[in-house]
Coordinates of C-alpha atoms and ligand atoms in Angstrom, one line a residue:
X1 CA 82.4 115.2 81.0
X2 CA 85.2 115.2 78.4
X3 CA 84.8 116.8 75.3
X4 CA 86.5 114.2 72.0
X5 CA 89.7 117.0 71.0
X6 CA 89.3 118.4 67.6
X7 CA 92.7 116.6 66.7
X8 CA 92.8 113.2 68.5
X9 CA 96.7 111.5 68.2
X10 CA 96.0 107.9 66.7
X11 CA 97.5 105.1 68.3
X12 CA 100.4 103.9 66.9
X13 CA 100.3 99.8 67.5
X14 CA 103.1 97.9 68.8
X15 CA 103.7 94.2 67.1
X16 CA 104.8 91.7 69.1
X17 CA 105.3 88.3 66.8
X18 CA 103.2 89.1 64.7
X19 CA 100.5 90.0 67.5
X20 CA 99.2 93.8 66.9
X21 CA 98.7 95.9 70.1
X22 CA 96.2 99.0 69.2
X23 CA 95.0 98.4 66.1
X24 CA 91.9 95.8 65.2
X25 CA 89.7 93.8 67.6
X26 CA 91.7 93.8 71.7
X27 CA 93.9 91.6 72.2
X28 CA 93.3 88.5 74.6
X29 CA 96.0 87.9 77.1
X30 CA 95.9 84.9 79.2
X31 CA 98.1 84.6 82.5
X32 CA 99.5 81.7 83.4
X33 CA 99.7 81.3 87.4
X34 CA 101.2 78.1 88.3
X35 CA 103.1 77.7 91.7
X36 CA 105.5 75.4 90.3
X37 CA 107.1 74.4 87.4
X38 CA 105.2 71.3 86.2
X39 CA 102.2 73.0 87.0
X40 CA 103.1 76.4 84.7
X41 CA 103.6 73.9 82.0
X42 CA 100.6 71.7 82.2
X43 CA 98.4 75.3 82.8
X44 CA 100.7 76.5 79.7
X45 CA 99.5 73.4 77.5
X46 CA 95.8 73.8 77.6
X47 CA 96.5 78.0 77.1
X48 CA 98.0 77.3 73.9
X49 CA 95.6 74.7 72.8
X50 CA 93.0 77.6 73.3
X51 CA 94.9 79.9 71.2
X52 CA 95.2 83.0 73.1
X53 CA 96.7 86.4 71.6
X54 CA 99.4 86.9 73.9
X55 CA 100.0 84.6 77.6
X56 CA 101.1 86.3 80.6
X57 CA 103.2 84.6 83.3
X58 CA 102.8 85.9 86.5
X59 CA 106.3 84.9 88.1
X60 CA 105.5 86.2 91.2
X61 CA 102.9 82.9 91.8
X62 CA 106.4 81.1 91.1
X63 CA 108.1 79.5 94.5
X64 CA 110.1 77.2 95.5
X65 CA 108.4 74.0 95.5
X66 CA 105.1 76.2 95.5
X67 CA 105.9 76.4 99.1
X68 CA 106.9 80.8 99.1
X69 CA 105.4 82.5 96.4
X70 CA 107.2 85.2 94.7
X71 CA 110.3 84.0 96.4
X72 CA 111.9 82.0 93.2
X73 CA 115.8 82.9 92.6
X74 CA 117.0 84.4 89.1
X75 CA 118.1 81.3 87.9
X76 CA 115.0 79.5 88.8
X77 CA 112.5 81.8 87.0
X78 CA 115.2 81.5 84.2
X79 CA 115.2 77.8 83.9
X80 CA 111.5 77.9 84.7
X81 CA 111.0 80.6 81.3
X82 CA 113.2 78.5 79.4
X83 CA 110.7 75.7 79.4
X84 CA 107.8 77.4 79.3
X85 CA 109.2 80.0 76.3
X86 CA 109.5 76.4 74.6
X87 CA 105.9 75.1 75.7
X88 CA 104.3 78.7 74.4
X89 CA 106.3 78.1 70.8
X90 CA 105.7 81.2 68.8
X91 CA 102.9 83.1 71.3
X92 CA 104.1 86.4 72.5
X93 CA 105.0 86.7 75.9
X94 CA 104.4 89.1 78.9
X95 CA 106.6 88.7 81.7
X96 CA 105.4 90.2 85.4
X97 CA 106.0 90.1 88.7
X98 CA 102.9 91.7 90.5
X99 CA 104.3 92.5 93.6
X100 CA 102.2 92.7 96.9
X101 CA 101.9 96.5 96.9
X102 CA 99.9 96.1 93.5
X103 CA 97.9 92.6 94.5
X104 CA 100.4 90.5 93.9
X105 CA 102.5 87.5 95.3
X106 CA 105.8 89.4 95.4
X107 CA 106.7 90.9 98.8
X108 CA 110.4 92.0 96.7
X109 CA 112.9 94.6 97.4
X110 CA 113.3 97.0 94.2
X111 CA 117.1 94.9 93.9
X112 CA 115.2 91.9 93.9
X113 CA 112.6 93.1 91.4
X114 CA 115.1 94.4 88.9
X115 CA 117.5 91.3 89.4
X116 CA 114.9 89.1 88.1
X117 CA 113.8 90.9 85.3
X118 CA 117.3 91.4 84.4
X119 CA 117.9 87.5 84.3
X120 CA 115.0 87.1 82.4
X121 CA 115.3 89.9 79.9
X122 CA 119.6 89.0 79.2
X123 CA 117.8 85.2 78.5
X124 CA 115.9 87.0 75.8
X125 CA 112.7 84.8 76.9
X126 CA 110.5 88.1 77.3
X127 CA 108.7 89.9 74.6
X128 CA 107.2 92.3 77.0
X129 CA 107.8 93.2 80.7
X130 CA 105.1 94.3 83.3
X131 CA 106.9 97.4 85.3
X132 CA 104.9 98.8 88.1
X133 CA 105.3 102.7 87.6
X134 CA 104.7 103.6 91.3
X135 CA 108.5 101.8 92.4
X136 CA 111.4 104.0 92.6
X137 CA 112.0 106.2 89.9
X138 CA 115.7 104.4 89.2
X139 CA 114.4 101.5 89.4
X140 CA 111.7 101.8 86.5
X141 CA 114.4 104.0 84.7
X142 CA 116.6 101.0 84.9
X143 CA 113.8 98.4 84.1
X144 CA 113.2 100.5 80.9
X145 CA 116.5 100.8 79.5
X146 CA 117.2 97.0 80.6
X147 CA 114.0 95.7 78.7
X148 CA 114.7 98.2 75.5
X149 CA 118.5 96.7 75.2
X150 CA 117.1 93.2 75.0
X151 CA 114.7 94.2 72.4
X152 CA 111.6 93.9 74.7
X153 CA 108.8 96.0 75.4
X154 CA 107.3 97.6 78.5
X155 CA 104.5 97.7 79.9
X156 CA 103.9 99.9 82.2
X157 CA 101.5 99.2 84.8
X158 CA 99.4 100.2 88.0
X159 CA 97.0 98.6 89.9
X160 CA 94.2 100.0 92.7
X161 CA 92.6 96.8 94.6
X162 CA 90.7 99.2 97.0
X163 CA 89.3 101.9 94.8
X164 CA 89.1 103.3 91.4
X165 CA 90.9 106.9 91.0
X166 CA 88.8 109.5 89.9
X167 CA 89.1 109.8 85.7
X168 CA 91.4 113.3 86.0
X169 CA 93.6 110.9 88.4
X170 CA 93.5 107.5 86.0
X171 CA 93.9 109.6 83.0
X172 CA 97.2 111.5 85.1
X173 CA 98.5 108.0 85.8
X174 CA 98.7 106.7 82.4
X175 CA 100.3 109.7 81.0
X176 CA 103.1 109.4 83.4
X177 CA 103.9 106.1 82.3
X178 CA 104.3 107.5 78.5
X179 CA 106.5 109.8 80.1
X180 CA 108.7 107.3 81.4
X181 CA 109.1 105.5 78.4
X182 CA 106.8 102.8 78.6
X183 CA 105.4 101.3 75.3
X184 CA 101.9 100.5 76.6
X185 CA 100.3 102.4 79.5
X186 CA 97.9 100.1 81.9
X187 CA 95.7 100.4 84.9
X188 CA 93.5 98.2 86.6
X189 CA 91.1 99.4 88.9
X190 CA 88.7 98.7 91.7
X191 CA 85.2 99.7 91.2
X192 CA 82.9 100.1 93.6
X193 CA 79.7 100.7 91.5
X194 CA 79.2 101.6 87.8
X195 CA 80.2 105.4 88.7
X196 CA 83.5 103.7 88.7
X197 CA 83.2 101.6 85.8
X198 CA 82.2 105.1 83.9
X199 CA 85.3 106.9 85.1
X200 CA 87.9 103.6 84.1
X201 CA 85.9 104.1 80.8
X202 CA 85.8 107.6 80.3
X203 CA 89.4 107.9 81.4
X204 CA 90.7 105.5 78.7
X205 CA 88.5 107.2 76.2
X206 CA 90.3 110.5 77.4
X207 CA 93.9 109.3 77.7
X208 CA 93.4 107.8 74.5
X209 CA 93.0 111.1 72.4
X210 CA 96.4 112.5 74.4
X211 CA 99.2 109.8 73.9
X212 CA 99.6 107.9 70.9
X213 CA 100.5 104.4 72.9
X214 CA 98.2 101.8 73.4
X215 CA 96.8 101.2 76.5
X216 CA 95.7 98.4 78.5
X217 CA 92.4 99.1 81.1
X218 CA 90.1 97.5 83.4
X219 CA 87.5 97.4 86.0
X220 CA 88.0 94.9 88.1
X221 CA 85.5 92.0 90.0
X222 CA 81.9 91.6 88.8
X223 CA 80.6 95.7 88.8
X224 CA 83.8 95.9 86.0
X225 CA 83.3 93.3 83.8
X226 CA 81.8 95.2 81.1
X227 CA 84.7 97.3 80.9
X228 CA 86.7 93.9 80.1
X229 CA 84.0 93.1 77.0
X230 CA 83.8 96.4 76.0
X231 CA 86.7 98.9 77.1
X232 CA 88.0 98.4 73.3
X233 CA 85.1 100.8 72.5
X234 CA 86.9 103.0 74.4
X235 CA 90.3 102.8 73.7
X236 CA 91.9 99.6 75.4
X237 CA 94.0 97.4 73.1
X238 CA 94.0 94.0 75.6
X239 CA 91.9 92.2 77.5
X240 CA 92.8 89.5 80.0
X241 CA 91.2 86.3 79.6
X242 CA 90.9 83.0 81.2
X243 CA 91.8 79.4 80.7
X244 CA 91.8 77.6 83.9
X245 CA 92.6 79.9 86.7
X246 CA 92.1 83.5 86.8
X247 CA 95.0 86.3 88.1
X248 CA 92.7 88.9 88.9
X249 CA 88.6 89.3 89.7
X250 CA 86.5 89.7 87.6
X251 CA 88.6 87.8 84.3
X252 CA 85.9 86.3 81.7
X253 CA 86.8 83.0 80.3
X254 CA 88.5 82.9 77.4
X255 CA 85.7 82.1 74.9
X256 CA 82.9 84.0 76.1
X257 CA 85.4 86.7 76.1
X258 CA 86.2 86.4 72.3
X259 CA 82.6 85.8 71.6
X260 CA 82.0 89.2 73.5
X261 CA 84.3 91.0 71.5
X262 CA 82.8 89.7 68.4
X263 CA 80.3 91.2 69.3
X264 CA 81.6 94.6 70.4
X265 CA 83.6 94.7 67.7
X266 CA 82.2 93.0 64.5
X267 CA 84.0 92.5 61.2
Ligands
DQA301 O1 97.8 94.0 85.1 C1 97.1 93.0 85.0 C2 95.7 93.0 84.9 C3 95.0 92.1 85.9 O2 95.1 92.7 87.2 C4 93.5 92.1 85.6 O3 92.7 92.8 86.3 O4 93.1 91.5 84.6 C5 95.5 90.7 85.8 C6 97.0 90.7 86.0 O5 97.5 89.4 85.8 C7 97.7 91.6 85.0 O6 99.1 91.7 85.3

């Protein structure tokens, strides 16, 4: 059980066009998961139309013709972000490569995984960055520094597809991101019953009240979802969100996700 501190550090929000990260109702993100280009733009089309907060594009769903995942070259997810930053027009963006280690489509090297977010950040098309905190040490150094020079924020981010942590452990995880300069701090988790769901919950509630950056939580699959609806009671800024296709288990469609959070959080 943790106790609320008698002096709780408040959140100080991040903006991203105009978009307010930890501050007001959570945030929707929607990915965007399309094998190839064509299909990123069409999927990237009806997103807008349904007027998320912020889109992610999961590059790592990117490939060559479709045909290898997570394979695409530098200049291909350039040219690739070029037309989608134009498809997205104003919405903020949240570019990530979820590499197999985290659930992903990425089986990269860390000089593959920095040379395409380095193409992508000098093109100035991200507004944020995903940067799995678990890679080398350098390598999230140099992801950090890279985003920050291009005016871009970072988020950091770990996922568990097998389990859920217990809260001392989630709660340890996020902190460390802080530490290496991240700007938001997320986990996703695995739950195996509502035990879990309590400990996701509990730890944002705790790692909320001992760094002033917003974080970004879930439970994932069915047992989680109410820590998708709710886990802004608790201290998440964002929520991801379908239109189409989901990136992860457990992601609530778009609408019935907003009308949740109405709910949640009313006024
Ligand atoms: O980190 C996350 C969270 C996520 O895994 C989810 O469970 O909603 C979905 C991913 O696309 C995203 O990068």
């Amino acid at each position: 059980m943790t106790r609320t501190p008698a002096t709780r550090p408040v959140t100080v929000p991040v903006t991203v066009r105009g978009t307010v990260l930890g501050a007001g109702r959570p945030k929707v993100i929607v990915p965007l998961t399309g094998g190839t280009v064509p299909a990123l733009l069409d999927q990237a089309r009806d997103v807008v139309a349904a007027g998320p907060d912020l889109v992610e594009w999961r590059v790592d769903h990117l490939g060559p013709g479709g045909a290898a995942p997570g394979d695409a070259a530098p200049a291909d997810v350039v040219a690739a972000g070029r037309e989608l930053r134009a498809a997205l027009g104003g919405l903020p963006l949240l570019v990530t490569i979820r590499t197999a280690a985290e659930g992903g489509l990425a089986a990269v090297a860390d000089a593959d995984y920095v040379a395409v977010y380095r193409a992508v950040l000098e093109a100035g098309l991200a507004d944020l960055v995903d940067v799995e905190v678990m890679r080398d040490e350098a390598t999230v150094r140099t992801l950090v520094d890279l985003a920050h020079a291009a005016g871009a924020l970072v988020v950091a981010s770990n996922h568990d597809f097998d389990a859920t942590p217990p809260q001392e452990e989630i709660v340890r995880r996020l902190l460390h991101m802080a530490d290496r300069g991240a700007d938001v701090l997320k986990i996703a988790v695995m739950p195996h019953d509502p035990g879990d769901v309590l400990a996701l919950l509990a730890a944002t509630w705790e790692a909320s009240g001992r760094t002033e950056r917003p974080l970004i939580t879930m439970a994932m699959a069915g047992t989680g979802v109410a820590s998708r609806v709710a886990g802004g009671a608790f201290g998440s800024a964002a929520t991801f969100g379908t239109v189409g296709a989901a990136s992860a288990p457990g992601q609530v469609e778009l609408g019935a996700l907003r009308a949740a959070l109405a709910v949640v959080h009313p006024g």
